[in-house]
Amino acid sequence: MHLRTLPLLLGAVAASFAAQAQKSIYHKGWTDFNKNGRRDVFEDKAQPLEKRLDDLLGQMTLAEKSCQLATLYGYGRVLKDEMPTPGWKKEIWKDGIANIDEELNSLRETSKAQTKYSYPFSRHAAAINTIQHWFVEETRLGIPVDFTNEGIHGLCHDRATPLPAPIATGSTWNRALVRQAGETVGREAKALGYTNVYAPILDPARDPRWGRVVECYGEDPFLIAELGKQMVLGVQSQGVASTLKHYAVYSVPKGGRDGNARTDPHVAPRELHDIFLYPFRRVIQEAHPLGVMSSYNDWDGLPVSGSHYFLTELLRQQYGFDGYVVSDSRAVEFLHEKHRVATDFQDGTRQAMEAGLNVWTNFYSPAQYITNVRELVTSGRLATATLDQRVREVLSVKFRLGLFDQPYVADPQRADKIVHTPADEAFALQLNRESLVLLKNEKGLLPLKKIQLKNILVTGPLAAESSHAISRYGPSNNPVTTVLQGLQAAAGPGLTVLYEQGCVALSPGWPDSELVPTPLTVAEQAGIAQAVAKARDADVIVAVLGETDKAVGESLSRTSLELPGRQQQLLEALHATGKPVVLVLINGQPLTINWADRNVPAILEAWFPGPSGGQAVAEALFGDYNPGGKLTMTFPKSTGQIEFNFPFKPGSQAGQPSAGDPNGGGRTSANGPLYPFGFGLSYTTFAYSNLQVSPRQAAPQALIEVAVDVANTGSLAGDEVVQLYLRDVLSSVVTYDSQLRGFERVPLRPGEKKTVRFTLRPDDLALFNQSMKRVVEPGRFEVLIGSSSTDIRAKESFESLAK
């Protein structure tokens, strides 16, 4: 044997012995996580949860406990190694870690995160197992990692099933579809090795200027609660955790501004509970999510991530949350840096932990935060009992996820068969279809009749754009069908689809040009002229206008809600040709399209669809699908009307007459919404009849049963979203003019009639009285049934009796 080969042989032998030693921790039905050769209580799945927690906590050192309170961002963010290396034994996570976020997912927006381990799917599952093996086998207690990932647009992973933006999903008003979306995200997460999904977002988007409107279900708390509940139930039905975002009062920064201005929401106490906390309370109580993400804003001077009131009194004691709270990125640092209520990062760490925060998150190494915890406990500034409680809450979730019973993906190869299947693709297409909202259809221009057309011009900066279909919080690297491609594929023989961009989405100098308009450049004039020239040869024009992901999204906000750039000039030039124009909107927030509403005969709202959105739009335009979605955001006529949303207090945004009552008359520039909450048209018509409310007199805790008949009175099949609004006629405090308290999306064939039933619970009638106690007051309530918040077709009342 050559002497130079001896070290190699010895190394191989040592590795073999080490491998055998590690294998010995695995036994039939249990794992020897702490490697002591016996089955401890925490390793015995037959033992009660509390005993397992007590046993494990009792064996943990301060170093190990503190490591269960921090996030380690995955490869390309913080981790520099795709796979474990010997150097990990020198890192802070040598004693474990709470969770690893976005590990090996090939995040589109981070070039350093591109990895060979993200796809095929089975390779990722195997890679996660390898990393989990390291934590189980190479740390003293072997506490498994909770692998987290985003999931609001579909799972944030290379080539996972892509879903439309939440604002589009909300517009479906379809609980069953949202439940299936959650099941899809959860199933794919489980198969790929993720154990915790950051979804859904439960923030009510009350200011349409805010950049993250696109990531919310809408502005109404009841709708958000109903859909969010289904998302959580779907995700957690697959054995992974759902973590709610962003708790709380996050979605109304002052002036709708985002970025570093994520603070100072102007929200009154009763509004706090009725609007912004309502979805969290209901989803926590009814769906029992295992995670909540705390936001980095304040409310009334209380930074949420450092507030005992928000993180303990409300969240745990009143709502009954029993999972773990993870901070949004930099929320703890902001206690010192932005809010200036902590002397330094370490003091902010203490405040957050005492408030109820479990796991810190940021885009750098967790070493400093973990060191903060250790020094705080060692110096006596943080009680050991507080430390133990925070760790206990994290470990409780890990136990309930089954990580101490089966820490690994059981069958990595199966991921290739169950992630992004043809059935998933068909489901995503249906979700895109049902999210479409028909805003206008003058003289039945839509659906377009192919037999009557020879040439269609597709134009506009969003016609061939795809960036809106790929979210930082959703899958990457899936092929996208643009609206242009969808129309080309659907046109068929004999119909020519012409294309001309016309203009870019965001002109040079934008967004400053929204403040100080500038004349069109020679190139911009030429681009519009080329589109107009082709329009003259077309029978109909499809203008695809709106926003890209550079205009709306996280850290973005707008001073105007007009069509950005030169798109309005393009639209007016196209209209001037005299050819019929169909406007397709690709956008992430309501737009003040007053000119289009008055002049363009047909408008279809597509929001930010997923990759199959182009096909869904084409189907709707050609009549292969009848759009039935409804708006979940009020469209204002002007940014000067903002705040303008639903629900609202009586008189707070009503139209102001030009004459009459001297205290109410005037000449308000813009009265009423452009499109109200709940609005959406169809290619068919619906009639409502036979509204029944029972009982007409009810005890405070009684259930109220409501039924109404809905019929399709047109010639095409279609979906109607039946909406139930409740009005408290007389109350001890000012309540909202009406509140959404029920909805159902109902498919109907021509001539078909169905009875739609609702059950009103005491919680639906309750208010916060003058003592801020949530009660059902005696008195009369009106039940309003209709096709939108302003299109009420039937009304009845009932009386709630005193106790």
mmCIF file of C-alpha atoms in Angstrom, residues 13 152 198 288 290 333 358 448 472 510 559 627 639 751 759 800:
data_model
loop_
_atom_site.group_PDB
_atom_site.id
_atom_site.type_symbol
_atom_site.label_atom_id
_atom_site.label_comp_id
_atom_site.label_asym_id
_atom_site.label_seq_id
_atom_site.Cartn_x
_atom_site.Cartn_y
_atom_site.Cartn_z
ATOM 1 C CA VAL A 13 -12.839 4.030 7.682
ATOM 2 C CA ILE A 152 -49.275 33.532 -1.036
ATOM 3 C CA TYR A 198 -46.019 31.916 5.381
ATOM 4 C CA HIS A 288 -56.105 27.319 14.532
ATOM 5 C CA LEU A 290 -49.672 27.289 14.072
ATOM 6 C CA GLU A 333 -34.198 46.006 15.212
ATOM 7 C CA ASN A 358 -40.724 33.685 19.727
ATOM 8 C CA LEU A 448 -66.282 38.859 -29.237
ATOM 9 C CA ARG A 472 -41.204 37.178 -5.262
ATOM 10 C CA TRP A 510 -41.936 58.151 -14.057
ATOM 11 C CA THR A 559 -49.062 59.193 -5.702
ATOM 12 C CA PRO A 627 -66.509 36.068 -16.147
ATOM 13 C CA THR A 639 -57.100 59.812 -5.060
ATOM 14 C CA GLY A 751 -83.210 29.388 -16.714
ATOM 15 C CA THR A 759 -76.608 31.390 8.718
ATOM 16 C CA SER A 800 -82.616 40.730 18.378
#
